[in-house]
Coordinates of C-alpha atoms in Angstrom, one line a residue:
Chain L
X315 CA -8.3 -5.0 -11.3
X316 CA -4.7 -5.3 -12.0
X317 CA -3.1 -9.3 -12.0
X318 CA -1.7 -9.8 -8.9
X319 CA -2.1 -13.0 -7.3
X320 CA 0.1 -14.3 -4.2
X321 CA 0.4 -17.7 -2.3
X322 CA 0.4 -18.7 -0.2
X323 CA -2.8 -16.6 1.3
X324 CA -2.5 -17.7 4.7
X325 CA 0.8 -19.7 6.6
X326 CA 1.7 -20.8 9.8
X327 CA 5.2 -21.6 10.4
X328 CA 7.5 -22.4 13.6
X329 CA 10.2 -20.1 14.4
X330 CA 13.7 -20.6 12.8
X331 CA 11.7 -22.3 9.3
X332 CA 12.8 -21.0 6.1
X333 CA 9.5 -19.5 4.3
X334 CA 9.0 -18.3 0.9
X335 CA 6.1 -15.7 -0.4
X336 CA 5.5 -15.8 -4.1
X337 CA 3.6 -12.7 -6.4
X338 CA 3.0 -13.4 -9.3
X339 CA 1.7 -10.7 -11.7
X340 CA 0.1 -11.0 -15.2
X341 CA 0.5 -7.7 -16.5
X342 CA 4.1 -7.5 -17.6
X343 CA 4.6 -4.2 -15.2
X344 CA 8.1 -3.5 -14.3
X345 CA 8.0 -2.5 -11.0
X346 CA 6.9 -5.4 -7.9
X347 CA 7.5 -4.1 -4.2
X348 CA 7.0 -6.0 -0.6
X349 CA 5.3 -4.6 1.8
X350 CA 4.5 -5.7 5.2
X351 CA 1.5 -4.1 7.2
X352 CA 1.2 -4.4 10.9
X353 CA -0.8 -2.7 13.7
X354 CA 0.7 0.9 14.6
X355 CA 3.2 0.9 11.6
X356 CA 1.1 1.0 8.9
X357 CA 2.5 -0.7 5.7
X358 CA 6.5 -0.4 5.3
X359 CA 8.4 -1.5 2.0
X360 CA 10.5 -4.3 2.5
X361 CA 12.1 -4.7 -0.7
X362 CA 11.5 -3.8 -4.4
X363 CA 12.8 -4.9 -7.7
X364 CA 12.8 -2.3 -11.1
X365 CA 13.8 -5.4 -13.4
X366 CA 14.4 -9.0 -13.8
X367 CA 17.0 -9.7 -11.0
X368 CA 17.4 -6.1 -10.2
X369 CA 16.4 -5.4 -6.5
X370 CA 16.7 -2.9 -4.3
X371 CA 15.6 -2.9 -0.6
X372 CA 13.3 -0.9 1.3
X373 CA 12.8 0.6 4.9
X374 CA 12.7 -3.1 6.9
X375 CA 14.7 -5.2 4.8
X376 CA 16.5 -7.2 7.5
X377 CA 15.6 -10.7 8.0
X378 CA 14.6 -10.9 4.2
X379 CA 15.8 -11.6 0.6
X380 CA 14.1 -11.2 -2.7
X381 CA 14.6 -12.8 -6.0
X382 CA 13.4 -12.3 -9.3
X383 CA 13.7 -14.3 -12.0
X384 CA 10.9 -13.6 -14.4
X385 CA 9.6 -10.7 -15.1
X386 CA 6.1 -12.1 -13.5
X387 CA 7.5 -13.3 -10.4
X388 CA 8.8 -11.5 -7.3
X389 CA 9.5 -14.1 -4.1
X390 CA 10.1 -13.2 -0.8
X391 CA 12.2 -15.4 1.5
X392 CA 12.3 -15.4 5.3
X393 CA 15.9 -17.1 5.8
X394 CA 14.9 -18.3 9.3
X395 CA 11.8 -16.8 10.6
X396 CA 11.3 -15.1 13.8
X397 CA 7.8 -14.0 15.6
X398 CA 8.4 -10.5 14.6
X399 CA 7.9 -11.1 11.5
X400 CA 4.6 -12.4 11.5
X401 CA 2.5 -9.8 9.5
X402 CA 0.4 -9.5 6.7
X403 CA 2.5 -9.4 3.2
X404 CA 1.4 -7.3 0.2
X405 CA 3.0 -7.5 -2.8
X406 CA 2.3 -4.3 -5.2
X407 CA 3.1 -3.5 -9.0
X408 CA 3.5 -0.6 -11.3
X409 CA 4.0 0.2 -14.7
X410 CA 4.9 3.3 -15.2
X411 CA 8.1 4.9 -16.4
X412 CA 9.1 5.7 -12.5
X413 CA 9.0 3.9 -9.3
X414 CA 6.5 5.8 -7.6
X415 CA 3.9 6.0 -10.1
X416 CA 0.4 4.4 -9.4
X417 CA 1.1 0.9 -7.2
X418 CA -1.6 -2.1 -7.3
X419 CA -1.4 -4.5 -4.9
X420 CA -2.1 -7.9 -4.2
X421 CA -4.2 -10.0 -1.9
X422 CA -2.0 -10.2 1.1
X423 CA -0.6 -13.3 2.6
X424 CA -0.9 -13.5 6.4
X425 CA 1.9 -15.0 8.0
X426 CA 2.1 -16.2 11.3
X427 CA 5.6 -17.4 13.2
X428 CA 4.9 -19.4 16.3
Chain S
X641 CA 11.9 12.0 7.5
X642 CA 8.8 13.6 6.3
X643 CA 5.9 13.4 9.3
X644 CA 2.7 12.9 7.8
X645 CA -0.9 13.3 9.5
X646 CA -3.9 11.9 8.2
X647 CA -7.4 13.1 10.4
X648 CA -9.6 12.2 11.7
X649 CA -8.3 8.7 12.3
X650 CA -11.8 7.7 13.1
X651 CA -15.1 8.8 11.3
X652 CA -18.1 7.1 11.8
X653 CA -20.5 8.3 9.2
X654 CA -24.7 7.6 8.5
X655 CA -24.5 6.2 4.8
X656 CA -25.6 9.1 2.7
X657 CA -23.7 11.4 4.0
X658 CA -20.5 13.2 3.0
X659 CA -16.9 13.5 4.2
X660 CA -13.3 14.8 3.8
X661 CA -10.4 12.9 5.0
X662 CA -6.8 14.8 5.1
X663 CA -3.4 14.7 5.0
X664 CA -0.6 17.0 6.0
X665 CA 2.5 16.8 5.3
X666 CA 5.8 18.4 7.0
X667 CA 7.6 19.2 4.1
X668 CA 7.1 19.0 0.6
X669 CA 6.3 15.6 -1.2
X670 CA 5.5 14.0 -4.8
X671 CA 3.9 11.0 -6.2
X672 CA 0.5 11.5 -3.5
X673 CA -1.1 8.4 -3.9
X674 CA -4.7 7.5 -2.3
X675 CA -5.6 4.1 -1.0
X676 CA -8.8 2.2 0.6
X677 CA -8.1 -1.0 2.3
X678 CA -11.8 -2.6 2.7
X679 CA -12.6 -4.5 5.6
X680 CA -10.9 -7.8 3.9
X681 CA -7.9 -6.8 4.1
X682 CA -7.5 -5.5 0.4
X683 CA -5.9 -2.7 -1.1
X684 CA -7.3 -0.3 -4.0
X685 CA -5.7 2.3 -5.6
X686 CA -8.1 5.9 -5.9
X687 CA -6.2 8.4 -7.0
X688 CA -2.6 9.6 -8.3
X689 CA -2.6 12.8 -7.0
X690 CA 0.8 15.2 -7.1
X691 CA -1.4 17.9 -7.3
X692 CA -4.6 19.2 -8.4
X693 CA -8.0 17.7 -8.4
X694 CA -10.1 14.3 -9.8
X695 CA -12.3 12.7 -9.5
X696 CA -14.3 9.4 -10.1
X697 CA -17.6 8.6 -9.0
X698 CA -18.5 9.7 -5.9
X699 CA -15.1 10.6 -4.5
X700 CA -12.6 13.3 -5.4
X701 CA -9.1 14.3 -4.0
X702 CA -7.4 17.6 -4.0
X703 CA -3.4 18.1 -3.8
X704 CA -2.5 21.3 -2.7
X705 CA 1.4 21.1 -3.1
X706 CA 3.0 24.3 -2.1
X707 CA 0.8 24.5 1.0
X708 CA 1.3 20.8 1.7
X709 CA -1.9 18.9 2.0
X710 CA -4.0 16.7 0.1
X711 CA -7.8 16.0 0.5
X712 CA -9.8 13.3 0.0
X713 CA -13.6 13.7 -0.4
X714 CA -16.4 11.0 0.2
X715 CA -19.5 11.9 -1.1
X716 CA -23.3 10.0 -0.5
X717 CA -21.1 7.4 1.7
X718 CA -22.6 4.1 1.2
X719 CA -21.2 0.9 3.3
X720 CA -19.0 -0.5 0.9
X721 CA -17.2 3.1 1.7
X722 CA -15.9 1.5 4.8
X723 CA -12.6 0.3 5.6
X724 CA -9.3 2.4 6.1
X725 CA -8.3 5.2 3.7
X726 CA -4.2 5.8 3.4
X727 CA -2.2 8.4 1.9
X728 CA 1.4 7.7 0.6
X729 CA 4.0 9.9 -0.9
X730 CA 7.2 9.8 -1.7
X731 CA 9.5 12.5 0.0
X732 CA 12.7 12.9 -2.5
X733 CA 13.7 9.2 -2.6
X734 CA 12.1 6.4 -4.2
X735 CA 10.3 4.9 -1.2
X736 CA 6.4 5.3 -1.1
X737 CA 5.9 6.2 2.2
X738 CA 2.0 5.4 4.0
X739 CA 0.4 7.6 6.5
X740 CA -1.2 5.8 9.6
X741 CA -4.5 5.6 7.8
X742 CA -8.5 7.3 8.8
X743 CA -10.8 4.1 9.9
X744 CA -14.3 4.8 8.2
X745 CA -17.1 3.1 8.6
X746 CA -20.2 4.1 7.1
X747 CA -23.8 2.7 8.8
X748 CA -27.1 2.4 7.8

């Protein structure tokens, strides 16, 4: 199993709070991606990042910024969360030359906005 | 966009028996990529498919490119084969795409 470890696992937060979603990866891969899952939608990519502070953002990227500093670390921020936004969070990695080769993804975090 | 169809979206199997989830595809696509999310919520990686055929262990996929479908085959089910299976693909941009997903679950 690939490296991938994310924290927190499991959050509940109130409605206008700043939260922040870390995946962490021990396998030096280039590639890290957000994704969130939710009933009906299947999982959408939020943002993605090809290189220490190089992101990019995905197909739901409102409401949410990335950073990354390290080439381990890929943190998702939810400026001032709202109730759509709870969801399940999976962070992903890949190594390959491309962005689309094979993705490995983390444990989720489930986050819920009350 | 590209409109993708994974079927059945429900399968209900008796373990020890076999199975073939699909997916079509509207228009061509690259990077096929097969998932199984098990009932905890987690996801695995099968198979990187663009085309052809693998396998490992009991399961196997099949891309069919040009005709625009890929196949994913289940073979001697056992429970731990439950959970949801996804496709994704990217469809000329960079963005792995998911399909809506076939719920199996596989009884004694």
């Amino acid at each position: 199993d690939a490296g991938i470890t994310q924290s927190p696992r499991h959050k509940v937060t109130e409605t206008g709070t700043p939260v922040t979603l870390r995946c962490h990866q021990t396998e030096n891969h280039r590639y890290m991606y957000w994704y969130r899952q939710d009933p009906g939608h299947g999982l959408r990519l939020i943002h993605y990042s090809y290189g220490v502070k190089d992101t990019d953002k995905g197909e739901v990227s409102d409401g949410y910024s990335v950073s990354r500093s390290k080439t381990e670390d890929f943190l998702l921020t939810l400026e001032s969360a709202t109730s759509s936004q709870t969801s399940v969070y999976f962070c992903a990695i890949s190594g390959g030359d491309y962005i689309t080769d094979t993705q490995y993804f983390g444990p989720g975090t489930r986050l819920t906005v009350l | 966009g590209i409109q993708v169809e994974q079927s059945p979206p429900d399968l209900i199997l008796q373990e020890g028996a076999n199975s073939t989830l699909r997916c079509n595809f509207s228009d061509s696509v690259n990077n096929l990529q097969w998932f199984h999310q098990n009932p905890w919520g987690q996801l695995i990686n099968l198979f990187y498919i663009p085309s052809g055929t693998k396998q490992n262990g009991r399961l196997s996929a099949t891309t069919v490119a040009t005709e625009r479908y890929s196949l994913l085959y289940i073979s001697s089910s056992q429970t731990t084969d439950s959970g949801v299976y996804f496709c994704a693909f990217t469809g000329g941009g960079n963005k792995l795409t998911f399909g809506t997903g076939t719920q199996l679950k596989v009884e004694l």
